CSV table of C-alpha atoms and ligand atoms in Angstrom, one decimal:
chain,number,residue,atom,x,y,z
A,1,MET,CA,85.8,102.3,101.5
A,2,VAL,CA,88.9,104.5,101.3
A,3,THR,CA,89.9,105.6,97.8
A,4,GLY,CA,92.9,103.8,96.5
A,5,LEU,CA,92.4,100.9,98.9
A,6,GLU,CA,89.3,99.3,97.4
A,7,ARG,CA,90.8,95.9,96.9
A,8,TYR,CA,92.0,95.8,100.5
A,9,GLY,CA,88.5,96.4,101.6
A,10,LEU,CA,87.2,93.6,99.4
A,11,ILE,CA,89.7,91.2,100.8
A,12,ASN,CA,88.6,92.1,104.3
A,13,SER,CA,85.0,91.5,103.3
A,14,GLY,CA,85.8,88.1,101.8
A,15,LEU,CA,85.0,89.2,98.3
A,16,ALA,CA,88.6,89.0,96.9
A,17,PRO,CA,91.5,86.7,97.8
A,18,ALA,CA,94.7,88.0,99.4
A,19,LYS,CA,97.5,87.6,97.0
A,20,PHE,CA,99.5,85.1,99.0
A,21,GLN,CA,96.4,82.9,99.1
A,22,ILE,CA,96.3,82.9,95.3
A,23,ALA,CA,100.0,82.1,95.2
A,24,ARG,CA,99.6,79.2,97.6
A,25,ARG,CA,97.0,77.7,95.2
A,26,ILE,CA,98.8,78.0,91.9
A,27,GLU,CA,100.9,75.0,91.1
A,28,ALA,CA,104.5,75.4,90.1
A,29,GLU,CA,107.3,73.2,88.9
A,30,ARG,CA,111.0,73.3,88.7
A,31,ARG,CA,112.0,72.9,85.1
A,32,ASP,CA,114.4,75.6,83.9
A,33,SER,CA,116.3,78.1,85.8
A,34,ILE,CA,114.3,79.3,88.9
A,35,GLU,CA,114.2,82.7,87.4
A,36,ASP,CA,112.5,81.4,84.2
A,37,ASP,CA,110.2,79.1,86.2
A,38,HIS,CA,109.1,82.1,88.3
A,39,ARG,CA,108.5,84.3,85.3
A,40,GLN,CA,106.3,81.6,83.7
A,41,VAL,CA,104.1,80.9,86.7
A,42,LYS,CA,103.7,84.6,87.3
A,43,LYS,CA,101.7,85.0,84.1
A,44,GLU,CA,99.2,82.5,85.5
A,45,PHE,CA,99.1,84.2,88.9
A,46,LEU,CA,98.4,87.6,87.3
A,47,LYS,CA,95.4,86.3,85.4
A,48,VAL,CA,93.8,85.0,88.6
A,49,TRP,CA,94.7,88.1,90.6
A,50,ARG,CA,93.2,90.4,88.0
A,51,SER,CA,90.0,88.3,88.0
A,52,TYR,CA,89.2,89.2,91.7
A,53,ASP,CA,87.7,85.6,91.9
A,54,ALA,CA,87.4,84.7,95.6
A,55,SER,CA,86.3,81.1,94.7
A,56,ILE,CA,89.9,80.1,94.5
A,57,LEU,CA,89.9,80.2,98.3
A,58,GLU,CA,87.8,77.1,98.2
A,59,GLU,CA,90.6,75.1,96.5
A,60,LYS,CA,93.2,73.3,98.4
A,61,PRO,CA,96.7,74.8,98.5
A,62,ALA,CA,99.0,73.2,95.9
A,63,GLU,CA,101.7,70.8,97.1
A,64,TYR,CA,104.4,72.8,95.4
A,65,SER,CA,103.0,76.2,94.7
A,66,PHE,CA,104.0,79.5,93.2
A,67,LEU,CA,104.6,80.6,96.8
A,68,HIS,CA,107.0,77.7,97.5
A,69,LEU,CA,108.8,78.6,94.3
A,70,LYS,CA,109.2,82.2,95.5
A,71,VAL,CA,110.6,81.0,98.9
A,72,ASP,CA,113.2,78.8,97.0
A,73,TYR,CA,114.0,81.7,94.7
A,74,LEU,CA,114.6,84.1,97.6
A,75,LYS,CA,116.8,81.5,99.4
A,76,GLU,CA,118.9,81.2,96.3
A,77,ILE,CA,119.2,85.0,96.0
A,78,LEU,CA,120.5,85.0,99.6
A,79,ARG,CA,123.7,83.4,98.3
A,80,GLU,CA,124.6,86.7,96.7
A,81,CYS,CA,122.2,89.0,98.4
A,82,VAL,CA,120.6,91.8,96.3
A,83,PHE,CA,117.4,92.1,98.3
A,84,CYS,CA,117.8,95.8,98.5
A,85,GLU,CA,119.4,98.5,96.3
A,86,ARG,CA,122.6,98.3,98.3
A,87,LYS,CA,123.3,95.0,96.5
A,88,CYS,CA,126.0,93.9,98.9
A,89,ARG,CA,126.2,90.5,97.0
A,90,VAL,CA,127.3,88.7,100.2
A,91,ASN,CA,126.5,85.1,100.9
A,92,ARG,CA,124.1,85.5,103.8
A,93,TYR,CA,124.5,81.8,104.7
A,94,GLU,CA,128.1,82.6,105.7
A,95,THR,CA,128.2,86.3,106.5
A,96,VAL,CA,126.3,89.5,106.8
A,97,GLY,CA,126.0,92.6,104.6
A,98,PHE,CA,125.1,96.2,105.5
A,99,CYS,CA,121.9,95.2,107.2
A,100,ARG,CA,123.8,92.8,109.6
A,101,CYS,CA,121.3,90.0,108.7
A,102,GLY,CA,122.4,86.5,108.0
A,103,VAL,CA,119.9,83.9,106.9
A,104,LYS,CA,118.0,83.8,110.2
A,105,SER,CA,115.4,86.4,110.9
A,106,TYR,CA,114.6,88.0,114.3
A,107,TYR,CA,111.7,90.1,115.5
A,108,SER,CA,111.2,92.3,118.4
A,109,SER,CA,107.4,92.1,119.0
A,110,GLU,CA,104.0,91.4,117.4
A,111,PHE,CA,100.7,92.8,118.6
A,112,LEU,CA,97.4,94.4,117.4
A,113,HIS,CA,98.4,98.0,116.8
A,114,PHE,CA,95.8,100.7,117.1
A,115,GLY,CA,98.0,103.6,116.3
A,116,GLU,CA,98.3,103.1,112.5
A,117,GLU,CA,96.1,104.8,109.8
A,118,PRO,CA,92.4,104.4,110.5
A,119,GLU,CA,91.8,102.0,107.6
A,120,LEU,CA,94.5,99.7,108.9
A,121,VAL,CA,93.6,99.4,112.6
A,122,PRO,CA,93.6,97.0,114.3
A,123,SER,CA,96.8,96.1,112.4
A,124,HIS,CA,98.7,93.0,113.3
A,125,THR,CA,102.2,94.5,113.3
A,126,ILE,CA,105.3,92.3,113.4
A,127,PHE,CA,108.4,94.3,114.1
A,128,PHE,CA,111.4,92.7,112.6
A,129,ASN,CA,114.9,93.6,113.8
A,130,ARG,CA,117.5,95.3,111.6
A,131,CYS,CA,117.2,97.6,108.6
A,132,THR,CA,118.6,98.3,105.2
A,133,PHE,CA,119.0,102.0,106.2
A,134,ALA,CA,121.1,103.6,108.9
A,135,CYS,CA,119.0,106.7,109.7
A,136,VAL,CA,120.8,108.9,112.2
A,137,PHE,CA,117.4,109.9,113.6
A,138,CYS,CA,116.0,106.4,113.7
A,139,GLN,CA,112.7,106.5,115.5
A,140,ASN,CA,112.9,102.7,116.2
A,141,PHE,CA,116.6,102.4,117.1
A,142,ASP,CA,115.8,100.0,120.0
A,143,ILE,CA,114.5,97.5,117.4
A,144,VAL,CA,116.9,98.0,114.6
A,145,TYR,CA,120.2,97.3,116.3
A,146,GLU,CA,119.2,94.1,118.2
A,147,ASP,CA,118.3,90.5,117.4
A,148,ASP,CA,115.5,89.7,119.7
A,149,ARG,CA,113.4,86.6,119.1
A,150,LEU,CA,114.1,84.1,116.4
A,151,ALA,CA,111.4,84.1,113.8
A,152,ASN,CA,110.0,80.6,113.2
A,153,PRO,CA,107.8,80.6,110.1
A,154,LYS,CA,105.2,78.1,111.5
A,155,GLU,CA,104.9,79.8,114.8
A,156,LEU,CA,104.6,83.2,113.2
A,157,ALA,CA,101.9,81.9,110.9
A,158,MET,CA,100.0,80.5,113.8
A,159,LEU,CA,100.1,84.0,115.5
A,160,ILE,CA,98.9,85.6,112.3
A,161,ASP,CA,95.9,83.3,112.3
A,162,ILE,CA,95.2,83.9,116.0
A,163,ARG,CA,95.4,87.7,115.5
A,164,ARG,CA,93.1,87.5,112.6
A,165,ARG,CA,90.5,85.7,114.8
A,166,GLN,CA,91.0,88.5,117.3
A,167,GLY,CA,90.0,91.1,114.7
A,168,SER,CA,93.2,92.1,112.8
A,169,ARG,CA,92.4,93.8,109.5
A,170,ASN,CA,95.8,93.0,108.0
A,171,VAL,CA,99.2,91.6,108.8
A,172,ASN,CA,101.7,94.4,108.8
A,173,PHE,CA,105.4,93.4,108.2
A,174,VAL,CA,107.5,96.2,109.6
A,175,GLY,CA,110.8,96.9,111.5
A,176,GLY,CA,113.3,98.2,111.0
A,177,ASN,CA,112.4,97.1,107.6
A,178,PRO,CA,110.9,93.9,106.2
A,179,ASP,CA,112.9,93.6,103.0
A,180,GLN,CA,115.9,91.8,104.3
A,181,HIS,CA,113.6,89.2,105.9
A,182,ALA,CA,111.6,88.5,102.7
A,183,HIS,CA,112.5,84.8,102.6
A,184,THR,CA,111.3,84.3,106.2
A,185,ILE,CA,108.1,86.3,105.7
A,186,LEU,CA,107.1,84.4,102.5
A,187,GLU,CA,107.9,81.1,104.2
A,188,THR,CA,105.6,82.2,107.0
A,189,LEU,CA,102.8,82.9,104.6
A,190,LEU,CA,103.0,79.4,103.3
A,191,HIS,CA,101.5,78.3,106.6
A,192,VAL,CA,98.8,81.0,107.1
A,193,GLU,CA,95.2,79.9,106.7
A,194,SER,CA,93.3,83.1,106.9
A,195,ASN,CA,92.5,85.4,104.0
A,196,VAL,CA,94.3,88.3,105.6
A,197,PRO,CA,95.6,91.3,103.5
A,198,VAL,CA,99.4,91.7,103.6
A,199,VAL,CA,100.8,95.1,104.3
A,200,TRP,CA,104.5,95.7,103.5
A,201,ASN,CA,105.7,98.6,105.7
A,202,SER,CA,108.9,99.5,104.0
A,203,ASN,CA,111.5,102.2,103.2
A,204,MET,CA,110.9,101.3,99.5
A,205,TYR,CA,114.6,100.8,98.9
A,206,HIS,CA,114.2,97.3,97.7
A,207,SER,CA,115.8,96.0,94.5
A,208,GLU,CA,113.9,95.4,91.3
A,209,LEU,CA,114.5,91.7,91.7
A,210,LEU,CA,113.0,91.7,95.2
A,211,ALA,CA,110.0,93.6,93.8
A,212,GLU,CA,109.5,91.0,91.1
A,213,VAL,CA,109.2,88.3,93.8
A,214,ILE,CA,107.4,89.9,96.7
A,215,GLU,CA,104.9,92.0,94.7
A,216,ASP,CA,102.7,88.9,94.3
A,217,VAL,CA,102.1,88.7,98.0
A,218,VAL,CA,101.9,92.3,99.0
A,219,ASP,CA,98.3,93.7,98.9
A,220,VAL,CA,99.1,97.1,100.4
A,221,TRP,CA,102.5,98.9,100.1
A,222,LEU,CA,102.8,101.1,103.2
A,223,GLY,CA,105.8,102.9,101.9
A,224,ASP,CA,107.9,105.6,103.5
A,225,PHE,CA,108.9,108.4,101.2
A,226,LYS,CA,111.6,110.1,103.3
A,227,TYR,CA,113.7,112.4,101.1
A,228,GLY,CA,113.3,114.6,98.1
A,229,SER,CA,117.0,114.6,97.4
A,230,ASP,CA,119.9,112.1,97.2
A,231,GLU,CA,122.1,114.4,99.3
A,232,CYS,CA,119.6,114.3,102.2
A,233,ALA,CA,119.3,110.5,101.9
A,234,GLU,CA,123.0,110.0,101.9
A,235,ARG,CA,123.6,112.4,104.8
A,236,TYR,CA,121.0,110.9,107.1
A,237,SER,CA,120.5,107.3,105.9
A,238,LYS,CA,123.7,106.4,104.1
A,239,ALA,CA,121.5,105.5,101.1
A,240,LYS,CA,122.8,106.2,97.6
A,241,ASN,CA,120.7,106.9,94.5
A,242,TYR,CA,117.7,107.2,96.7
A,243,PHE,CA,115.2,109.3,94.7
A,244,ALA,CA,115.5,107.2,91.5
A,245,THR,CA,115.2,104.0,93.5
A,246,VAL,CA,112.1,104.8,95.5
A,247,THR,CA,110.3,106.5,92.7
A,248,ARG,CA,110.9,103.5,90.5
A,249,ASN,CA,109.6,101.3,93.3
A,250,PHE,CA,106.5,103.4,94.0
A,251,LEU,CA,105.5,103.4,90.3
A,252,ARG,CA,105.9,99.6,90.2
A,253,ALA,CA,104.0,99.1,93.5
A,254,LYS,CA,101.1,101.1,92.2
A,255,GLU,CA,100.9,98.8,89.1
A,256,HIS,CA,100.9,95.7,91.3
A,257,GLY,CA,98.9,96.6,94.4
A,258,GLU,CA,97.5,99.4,96.5
A,259,LEU,CA,99.5,102.2,98.0
A,260,LEU,CA,99.5,104.2,101.2
A,261,ILE,CA,102.5,106.6,101.5
A,262,ARG,CA,103.9,108.0,104.7
A,263,HIS,CA,106.1,111.0,104.8
A,264,LEU,CA,107.7,112.1,108.1
A,265,VAL,CA,108.2,115.8,107.9
A,266,MET,CA,111.7,116.7,109.1
A,267,PRO,CA,112.9,120.0,110.5
A,268,SER,CA,114.7,122.2,108.0
A,269,HIS,CA,113.6,119.9,105.2
A,270,VAL,CA,110.2,121.1,104.1
A,271,GLU,CA,111.4,122.6,100.8
A,272,CYS,CA,114.0,120.1,99.8
A,273,CYS,CA,112.1,117.0,100.9
A,274,THR,CA,108.4,117.5,101.7
A,275,GLU,CA,107.6,119.8,98.8
A,276,LYS,CA,109.5,117.8,96.3
A,277,ILE,CA,107.9,114.5,97.4
A,278,VAL,CA,104.4,115.9,97.4
A,279,ARG,CA,104.8,117.3,93.9
A,280,TRP,CA,106.2,114.1,92.6
A,281,VAL,CA,103.5,112.0,94.1
A,282,SER,CA,100.8,114.2,92.8
A,283,ARG,CA,102.2,114.3,89.3
A,284,ASN,CA,103.2,110.7,89.0
A,285,LEU,CA,100.9,108.7,91.2
A,286,GLY,CA,97.9,110.9,91.2
A,287,ARG,CA,96.3,113.6,93.5
A,288,ASP,CA,94.1,110.9,95.0
A,289,THR,CA,97.1,108.9,96.4
A,290,ARG,CA,96.5,108.0,100.0
A,291,PHE,CA,99.1,110.1,101.8
A,292,ASN,CA,99.9,110.4,105.5
A,293,LEU,CA,101.8,113.6,106.3
A,294,MET,CA,103.4,112.9,109.7
A,295,PHE,CA,104.5,115.5,112.2
A,296,GLN,CA,105.8,113.3,115.0
A,297,TYR,CA,109.5,113.6,114.2
A,298,TRP,CA,111.7,113.8,117.3
A,299,PRO,CA,115.5,114.0,117.4
A,300,ALA,CA,116.0,110.3,118.3
A,301,PHE,CA,119.2,108.2,118.2
A,302,ARG,CA,122.1,110.3,116.8
A,303,ALA,CA,120.1,113.3,115.5
A,304,LYS,CA,121.7,115.5,118.1
A,305,GLU,CA,124.9,115.3,116.0
A,306,TYR,CA,123.2,117.1,113.1
A,307,PRO,CA,122.2,120.6,114.3
A,308,GLU,CA,119.6,121.2,111.6
A,309,ILE,CA,117.5,118.2,112.6
A,310,ALA,CA,118.3,118.2,116.3
A,311,ARG,CA,114.9,119.6,117.3
A,312,ARG,CA,111.2,119.0,116.8
A,313,LEU,CA,109.2,120.7,114.0
A,314,ASN,CA,108.2,124.3,114.6
A,315,ARG,CA,104.7,125.6,113.9
A,316,GLU,CA,105.7,127.4,110.7
A,317,GLU,CA,107.1,124.2,109.3
A,318,MET,CA,104.0,122.2,110.1
A,319,ARG,CA,101.8,124.9,108.6
A,320,ARG,CA,103.9,125.1,105.4
A,321,ALA,CA,104.0,121.3,105.0
A,322,LEU,CA,100.2,121.0,105.4
A,323,GLU,CA,99.7,123.9,103.0
A,324,ILE,CA,101.8,122.2,100.3
A,325,ALA,CA,100.2,118.8,100.8
A,326,SER,CA,96.7,120.2,100.7
A,327,LEU,CA,97.5,122.1,97.5
A,328,HIS,CA,98.7,119.1,95.6
A,329,LEU,CA,96.9,116.1,97.2
A,330,ASP,CA,93.3,115.2,97.8
A,331,ASN,CA,93.5,112.1,99.9
A,332,LEU,CA,95.4,113.0,103.0
A,333,VAL,CA,95.1,110.7,106.1
B,1,LIG,S1,119.3,93.0,102.3
B,1,LIG,FE1,120.4,94.7,101.4
B,1,LIG,S2,121.8,95.5,103.0
B,1,LIG,FE2,121.1,93.4,103.6
B,1,LIG,S3,122.8,92.1,102.7
B,1,LIG,FE3,121.1,92.2,101.2
B,1,LIG,S4,121.7,93.8,99.8
B,1,LIG,FE4,122.9,94.0,101.7
């Protein structure tokens, strides 16, 4: 079993329940404000989650569960969207914010992915359209700026169960980014029968409010840690207050689930980004954090307009990045 992902291994062996399957079985009620109701039921959820007791899977899902409550809560937040740290506060039933998403969600493809980290494959990846970032070097720009297929929660749930029977070790919500589709994803999970671990493959720029809601369905946070400085984040992704936001979210994610961090090394950014990130992770999340140092950067999309990143990595940058990571971290992919 991979260090840091023990619970994920237990879910796959049937010895622990996936979080959303607990949330489906905990009864909820609408009494006060939805925020207070959610806070109350969460206490009950956390007790069960901490017990690791897989016998809950033998119980029938509740008619109105903690997971239903979450879906309703997210649909309410959509009226003044603060899913991510941009906090556009637009009513997504009527218009769109920075991410260009209304209330409907679209996805580009879903399949068993064999190119993810060894502990994840085969991974049932569902690539949602759109993103809360606008990276000039977007490696998935063909997905991000389109609306492909309409995501129907019942149909997606059926596909997740089918892929599980075909051998998936997890369902991996990705994009683009999954955060802006949280309401659709959680509604999908209401209909999933299998005890499949949920992987949230994200830029970690979600709001604290979104974390509060989705952390009870995410078993593994597959989080991108892109930048070591706010200047770099603003220049390449139009993201403000980046470092404080993602570090807050990584710390919280570690408390509420398991972590696998990805860092795409960028040309000319080994000192300001790679080194700063690796040191922060080692100091704050631990040397044993599962960490994937990625060298596959290529100057996609509009990267050519930024001379310092308009090329692939050179050998010296790769060597230096690996040297830094090996010095501070013990659990590299
Ligand atoms: S998800 Fe983020 S970018 Fe999209 S509308 Fe909501 S706050 Fe804005």
